[in-house]
Short mmCIF file of C-alpha atoms in Angstrom, two decimals:
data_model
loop_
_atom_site.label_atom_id
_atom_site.label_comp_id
_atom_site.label_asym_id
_atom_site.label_seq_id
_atom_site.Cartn_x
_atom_site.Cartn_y
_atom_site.Cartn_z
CA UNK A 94 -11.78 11.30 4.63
CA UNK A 95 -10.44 8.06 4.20
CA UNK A 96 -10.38 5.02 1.88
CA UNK A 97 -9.37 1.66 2.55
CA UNK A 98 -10.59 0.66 -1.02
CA UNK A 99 -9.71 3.26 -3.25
CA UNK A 100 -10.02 1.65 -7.01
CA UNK A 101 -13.08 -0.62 -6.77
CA UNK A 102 -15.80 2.07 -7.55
CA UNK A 103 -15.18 5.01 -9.63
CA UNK A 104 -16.04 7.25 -6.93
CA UNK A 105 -12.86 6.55 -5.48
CA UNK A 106 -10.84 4.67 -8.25
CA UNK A 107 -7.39 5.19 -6.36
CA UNK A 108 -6.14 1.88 -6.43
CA UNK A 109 -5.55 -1.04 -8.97
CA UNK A 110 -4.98 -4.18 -8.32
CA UNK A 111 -2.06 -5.54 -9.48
CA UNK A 112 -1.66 -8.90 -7.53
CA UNK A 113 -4.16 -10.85 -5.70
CA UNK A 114 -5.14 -9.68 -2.77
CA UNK A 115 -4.38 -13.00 -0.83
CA UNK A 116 -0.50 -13.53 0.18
CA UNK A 117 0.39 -16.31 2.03
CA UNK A 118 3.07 -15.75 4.63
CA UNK A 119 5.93 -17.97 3.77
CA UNK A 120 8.04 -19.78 5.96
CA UNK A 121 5.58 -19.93 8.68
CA UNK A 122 4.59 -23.76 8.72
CA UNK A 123 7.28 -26.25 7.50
CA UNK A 124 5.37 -29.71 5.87
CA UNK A 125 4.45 -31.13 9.24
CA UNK A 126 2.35 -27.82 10.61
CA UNK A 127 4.63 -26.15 12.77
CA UNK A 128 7.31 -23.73 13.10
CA UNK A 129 10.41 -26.22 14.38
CA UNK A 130 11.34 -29.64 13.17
CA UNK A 131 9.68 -32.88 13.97
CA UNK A 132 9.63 -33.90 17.69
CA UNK A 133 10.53 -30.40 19.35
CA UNK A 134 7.02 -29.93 20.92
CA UNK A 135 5.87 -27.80 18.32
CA UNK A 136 4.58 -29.81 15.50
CA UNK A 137 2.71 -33.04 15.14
CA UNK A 138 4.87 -36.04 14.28
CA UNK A 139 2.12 -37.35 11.63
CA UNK A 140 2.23 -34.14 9.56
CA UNK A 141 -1.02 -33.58 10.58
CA UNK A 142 -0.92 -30.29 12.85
CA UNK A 143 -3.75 -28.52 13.65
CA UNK A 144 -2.58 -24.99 11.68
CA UNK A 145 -2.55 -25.62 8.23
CA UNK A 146 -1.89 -22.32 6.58
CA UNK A 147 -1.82 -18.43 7.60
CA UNK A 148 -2.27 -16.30 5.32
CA UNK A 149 -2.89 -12.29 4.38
CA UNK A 150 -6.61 -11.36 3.17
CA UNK A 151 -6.81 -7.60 2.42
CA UNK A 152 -6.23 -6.65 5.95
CA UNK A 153 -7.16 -9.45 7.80
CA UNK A 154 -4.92 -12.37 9.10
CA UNK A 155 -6.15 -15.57 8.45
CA UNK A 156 -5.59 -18.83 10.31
CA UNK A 157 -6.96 -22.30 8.94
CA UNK A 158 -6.88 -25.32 10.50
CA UNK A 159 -6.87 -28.85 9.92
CA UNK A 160 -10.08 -31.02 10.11
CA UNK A 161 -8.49 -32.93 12.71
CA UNK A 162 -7.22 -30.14 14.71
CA UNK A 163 -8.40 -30.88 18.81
CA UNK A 164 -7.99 -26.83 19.44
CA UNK A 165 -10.49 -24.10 21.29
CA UNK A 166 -8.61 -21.67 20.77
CA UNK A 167 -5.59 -19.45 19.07
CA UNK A 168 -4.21 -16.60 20.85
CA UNK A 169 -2.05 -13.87 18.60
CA UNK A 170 1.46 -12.33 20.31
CA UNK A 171 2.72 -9.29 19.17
CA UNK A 172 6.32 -8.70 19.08
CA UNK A 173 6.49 -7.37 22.03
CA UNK A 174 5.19 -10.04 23.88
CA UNK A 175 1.70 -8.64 24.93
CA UNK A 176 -1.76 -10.00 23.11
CA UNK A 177 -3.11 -9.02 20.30
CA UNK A 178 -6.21 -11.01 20.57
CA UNK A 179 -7.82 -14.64 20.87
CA UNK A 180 -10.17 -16.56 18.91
CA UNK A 181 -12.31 -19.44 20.30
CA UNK A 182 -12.39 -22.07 17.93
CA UNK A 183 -15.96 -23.77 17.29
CA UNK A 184 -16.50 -27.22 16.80
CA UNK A 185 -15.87 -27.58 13.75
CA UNK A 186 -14.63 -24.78 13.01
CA UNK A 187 -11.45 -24.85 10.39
CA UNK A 188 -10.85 -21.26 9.87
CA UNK A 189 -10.25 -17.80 12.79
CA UNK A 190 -9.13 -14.34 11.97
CA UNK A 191 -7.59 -11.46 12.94
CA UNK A 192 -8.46 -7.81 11.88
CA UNK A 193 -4.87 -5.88 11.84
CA UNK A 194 -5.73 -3.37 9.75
CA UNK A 195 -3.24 -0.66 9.75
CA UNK A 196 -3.25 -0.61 13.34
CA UNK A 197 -0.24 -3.26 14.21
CA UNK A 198 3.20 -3.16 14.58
CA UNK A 199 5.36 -4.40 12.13
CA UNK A 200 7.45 -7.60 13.32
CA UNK A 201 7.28 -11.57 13.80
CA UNK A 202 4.03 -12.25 15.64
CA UNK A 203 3.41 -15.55 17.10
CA UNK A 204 0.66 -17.88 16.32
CA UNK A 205 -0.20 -19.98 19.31
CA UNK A 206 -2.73 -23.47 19.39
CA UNK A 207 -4.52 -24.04 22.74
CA UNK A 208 -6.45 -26.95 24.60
CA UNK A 209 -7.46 -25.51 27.47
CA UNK A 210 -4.31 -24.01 28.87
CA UNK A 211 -1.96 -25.84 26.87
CA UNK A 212 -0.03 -25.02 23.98
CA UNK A 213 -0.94 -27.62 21.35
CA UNK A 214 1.47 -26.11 18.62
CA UNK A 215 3.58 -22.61 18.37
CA UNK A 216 4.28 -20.68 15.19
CA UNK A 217 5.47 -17.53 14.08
CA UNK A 218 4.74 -15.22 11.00
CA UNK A 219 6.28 -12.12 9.86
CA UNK A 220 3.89 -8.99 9.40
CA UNK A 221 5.83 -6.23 7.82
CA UNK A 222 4.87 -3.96 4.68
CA UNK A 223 7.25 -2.88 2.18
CA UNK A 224 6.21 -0.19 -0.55
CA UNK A 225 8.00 0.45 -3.52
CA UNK A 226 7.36 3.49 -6.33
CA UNK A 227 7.15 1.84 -8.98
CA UNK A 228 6.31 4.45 -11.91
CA UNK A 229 4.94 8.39 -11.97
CA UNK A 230 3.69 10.06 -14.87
CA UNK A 231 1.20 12.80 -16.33
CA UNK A 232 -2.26 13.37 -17.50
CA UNK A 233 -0.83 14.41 -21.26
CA UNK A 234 1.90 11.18 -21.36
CA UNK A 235 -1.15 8.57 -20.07
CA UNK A 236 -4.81 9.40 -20.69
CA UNK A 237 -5.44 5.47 -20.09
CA UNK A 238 -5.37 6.43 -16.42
CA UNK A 239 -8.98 6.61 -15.12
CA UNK A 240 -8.99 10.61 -14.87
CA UNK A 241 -12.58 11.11 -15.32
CA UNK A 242 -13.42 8.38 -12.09
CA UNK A 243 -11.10 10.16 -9.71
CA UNK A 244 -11.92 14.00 -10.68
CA UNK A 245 -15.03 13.59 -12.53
CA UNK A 246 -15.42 14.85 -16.23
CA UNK A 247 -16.07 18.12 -15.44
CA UNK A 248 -12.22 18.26 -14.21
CA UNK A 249 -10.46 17.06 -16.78
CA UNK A 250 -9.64 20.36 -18.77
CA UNK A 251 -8.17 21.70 -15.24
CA UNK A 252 -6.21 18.07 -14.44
CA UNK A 253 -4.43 17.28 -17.55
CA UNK A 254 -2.55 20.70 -17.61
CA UNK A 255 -1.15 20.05 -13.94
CA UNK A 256 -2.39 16.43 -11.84
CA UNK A 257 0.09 12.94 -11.81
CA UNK A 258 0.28 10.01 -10.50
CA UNK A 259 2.81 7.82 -8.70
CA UNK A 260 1.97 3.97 -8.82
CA UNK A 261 3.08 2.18 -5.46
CA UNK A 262 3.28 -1.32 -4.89
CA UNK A 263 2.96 -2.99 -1.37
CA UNK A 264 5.96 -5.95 -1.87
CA UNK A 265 5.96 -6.82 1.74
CA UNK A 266 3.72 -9.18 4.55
CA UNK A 267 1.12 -6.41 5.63
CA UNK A 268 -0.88 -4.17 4.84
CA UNK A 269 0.27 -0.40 4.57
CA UNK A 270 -1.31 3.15 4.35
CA UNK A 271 0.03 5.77 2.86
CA UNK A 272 -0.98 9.01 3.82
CA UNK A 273 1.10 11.89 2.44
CA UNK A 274 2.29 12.25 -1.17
CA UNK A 275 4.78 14.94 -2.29
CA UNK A 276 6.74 16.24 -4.99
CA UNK A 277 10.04 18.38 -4.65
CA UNK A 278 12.87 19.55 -6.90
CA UNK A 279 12.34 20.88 -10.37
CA UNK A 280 8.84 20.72 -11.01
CA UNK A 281 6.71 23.58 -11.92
CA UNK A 282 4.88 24.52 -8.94
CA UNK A 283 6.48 22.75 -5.78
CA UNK A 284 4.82 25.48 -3.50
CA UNK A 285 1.57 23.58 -3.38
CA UNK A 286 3.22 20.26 -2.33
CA UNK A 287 1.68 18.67 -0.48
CA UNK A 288 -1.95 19.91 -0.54
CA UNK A 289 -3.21 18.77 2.61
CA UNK A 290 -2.39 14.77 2.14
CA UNK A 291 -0.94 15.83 -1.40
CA UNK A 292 -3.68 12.87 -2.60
CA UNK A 293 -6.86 13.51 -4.12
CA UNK A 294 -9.95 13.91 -1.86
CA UNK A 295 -8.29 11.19 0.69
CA UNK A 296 -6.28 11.19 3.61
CA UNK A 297 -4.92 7.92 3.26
CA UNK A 298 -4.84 5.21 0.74
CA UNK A 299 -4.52 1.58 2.18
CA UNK A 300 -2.64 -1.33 0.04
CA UNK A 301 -2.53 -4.80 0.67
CA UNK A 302 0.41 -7.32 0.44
CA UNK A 303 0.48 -7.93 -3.05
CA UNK A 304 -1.33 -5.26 -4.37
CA UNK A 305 -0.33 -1.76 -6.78
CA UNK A 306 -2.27 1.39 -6.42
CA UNK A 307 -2.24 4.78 -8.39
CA UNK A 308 -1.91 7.33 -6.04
CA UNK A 309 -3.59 10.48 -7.73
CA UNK A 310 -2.38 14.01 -6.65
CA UNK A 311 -4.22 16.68 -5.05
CA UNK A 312 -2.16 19.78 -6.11
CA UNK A 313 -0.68 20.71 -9.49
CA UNK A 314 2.83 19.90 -9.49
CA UNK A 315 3.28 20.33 -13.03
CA UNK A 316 0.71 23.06 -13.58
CA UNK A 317 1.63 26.84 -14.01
CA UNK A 318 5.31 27.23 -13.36
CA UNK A 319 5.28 29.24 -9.64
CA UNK A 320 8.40 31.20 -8.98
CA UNK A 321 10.51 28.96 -7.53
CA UNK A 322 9.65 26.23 -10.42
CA UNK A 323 11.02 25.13 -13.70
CA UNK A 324 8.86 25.97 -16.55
CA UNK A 325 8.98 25.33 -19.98
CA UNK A 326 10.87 27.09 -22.96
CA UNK A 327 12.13 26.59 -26.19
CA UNK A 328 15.83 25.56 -25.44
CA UNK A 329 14.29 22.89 -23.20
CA UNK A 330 14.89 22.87 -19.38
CA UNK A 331 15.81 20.05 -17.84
CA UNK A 332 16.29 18.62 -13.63
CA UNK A 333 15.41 16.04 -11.35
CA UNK A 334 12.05 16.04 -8.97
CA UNK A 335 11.75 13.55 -6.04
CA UNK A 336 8.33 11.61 -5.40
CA UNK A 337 8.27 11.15 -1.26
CA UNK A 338 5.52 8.82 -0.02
CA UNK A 339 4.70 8.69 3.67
CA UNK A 340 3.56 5.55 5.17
CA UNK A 341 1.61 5.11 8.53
CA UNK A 342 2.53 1.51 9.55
CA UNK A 343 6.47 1.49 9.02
CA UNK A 344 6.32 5.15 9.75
CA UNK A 345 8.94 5.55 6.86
CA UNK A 346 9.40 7.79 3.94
CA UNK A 347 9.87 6.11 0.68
CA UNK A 348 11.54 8.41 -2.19
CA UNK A 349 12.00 7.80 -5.32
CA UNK A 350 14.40 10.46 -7.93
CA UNK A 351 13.39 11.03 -11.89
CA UNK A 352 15.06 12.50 -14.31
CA UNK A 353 12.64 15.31 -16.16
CA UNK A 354 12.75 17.61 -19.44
CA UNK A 355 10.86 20.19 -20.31
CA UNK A 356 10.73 21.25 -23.95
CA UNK A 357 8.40 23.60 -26.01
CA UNK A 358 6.54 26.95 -25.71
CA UNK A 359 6.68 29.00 -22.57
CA UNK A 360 3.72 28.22 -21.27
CA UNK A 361 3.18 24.75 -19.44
CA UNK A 362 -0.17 24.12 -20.85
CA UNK A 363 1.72 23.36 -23.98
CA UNK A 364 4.85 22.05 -22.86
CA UNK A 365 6.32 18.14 -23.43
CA UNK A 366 6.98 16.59 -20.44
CA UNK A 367 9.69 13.61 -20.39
CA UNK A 368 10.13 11.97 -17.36
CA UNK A 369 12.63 9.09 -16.91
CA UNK A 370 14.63 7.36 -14.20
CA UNK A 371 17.34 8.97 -12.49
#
């Protein structure tokens, strides 16, 4: 199953939205439109070009133009040169998109004007996500998380003794989806990690520039210890674990270490759970 908008209902409830959703892609247009400086065949020596601003929505690229803009039409390069699609432009018209959705290659893409079969103006804009883990904790250390929307209530003696969550943030120009969450190291049961995407009941979660999503888990990596865990006692056990989050786009694996201790009776259900950064 997948979810490209995980936290806006509580049936899915996998994202929150820590940004707006709209980042503008800087350093595309200088002041006069373009991409160059004034007179290079690019830009419109009154300031007045016909692309105004492009921009990020969710997973769409927009491109607005000016009222005055004398275009029919804006093509979109890849960086490798080939097309990834055209828009007539309507008279009238001061706004075209592009759906990228997770399905692009990260790089500068070009932005290109047209009359007929001339290039009115030429512009480039970076499309690249960047996710960062930003924080991972437990049921018992945050019951403010919305538990009861991702599992349902009648989960939520089963979740609290085992689930987390890892909080991601998309810091970069496009749109990312992660699609495998794991845990490894010294947590109590790493044997179940991941449990099929290691998220719960999705196969991929997809985030925005701009935006922070709770990623919840699928398996029980601090439930009952397994025998190649580290449980509870209590002298207190302590480790590191490492939180590994696969992404589709970039195709890389972003890691992040904590620090853990585990301190109380043998048995996990009643065990404090301390995690900081390593």
């Amino acid at each position: 199953m997948t979810r490209n908008h995980p936290h806006i209902s509580r049936r899915t409830a996998l994202r929150t939205v820590a940004g707006a959703a709209l980042v503008s892609v800087a350093g595309c247009l200088n002041d006069n439109g373009g991409s160059g400086p004034p007179g290079d065949g690019t830009t419109s020596p009154d300031g007045k070009g016909p692309l105004t601003r492009i921009a990020v929505e969710g997973t769409t690229l927009v491109v607005e133009l000016s009222e005055e803009a004398d275009i029919d039409q804006v093509n979109l390069i890849q960086p490798n040169g080939e097309l990834f699609g055209k828009r007539d432009v309507a008279a009238g018209a001061q706004q075209v998109s592009f759906e990228i959705s997770t399905a692009y290659a990260p790089g500068e893409y070009r932005v290109l004007a047209l009359k007929g079969e001339e290039t009115v103006v030429e512009t480039t804009t970076e499309l690249r996500p960047e996710i960062q883990i930003q924080d991972v904790g437990l049921y018992r250390n945050n019951p403010d998380k919305p538990w009861d929307e991702v599992y349902g209530e009648s989960e939520t003696d089963r979740i609290k003794n085992g689930e987390a969550f890892v909080t991601v943030e998309n810091t970069g120009s496009g749109p990312e989806a992660i699609t495998e969450l794991i845990f490894s190291g010294d947590v109590p049961n790493p044997i179940e990690n991941p449990r099929g995407s290691g998220m719960h009941e999705t196969d991929r979660v997809v985030i925005s520039p701009g935006e922070t999503a709770d990623l919840f888990s699928n398996s029980f990596p601090f439930g009952s210890e397994s025998e190649d865990g580290m449980g509870c006692s209590p002298d207190g056990n302590s480790g590191q674990f490492t939180v590994i989050v696969e992404t589709q786009v970039s195709g890389n694996r972003v890691t992040s270490t904590y620090n853990v201790q585990y301190s109380g009776s043998d048995e996990m259900t009643d065990c404090e759970v301390t995690i900081t950064e390593a």
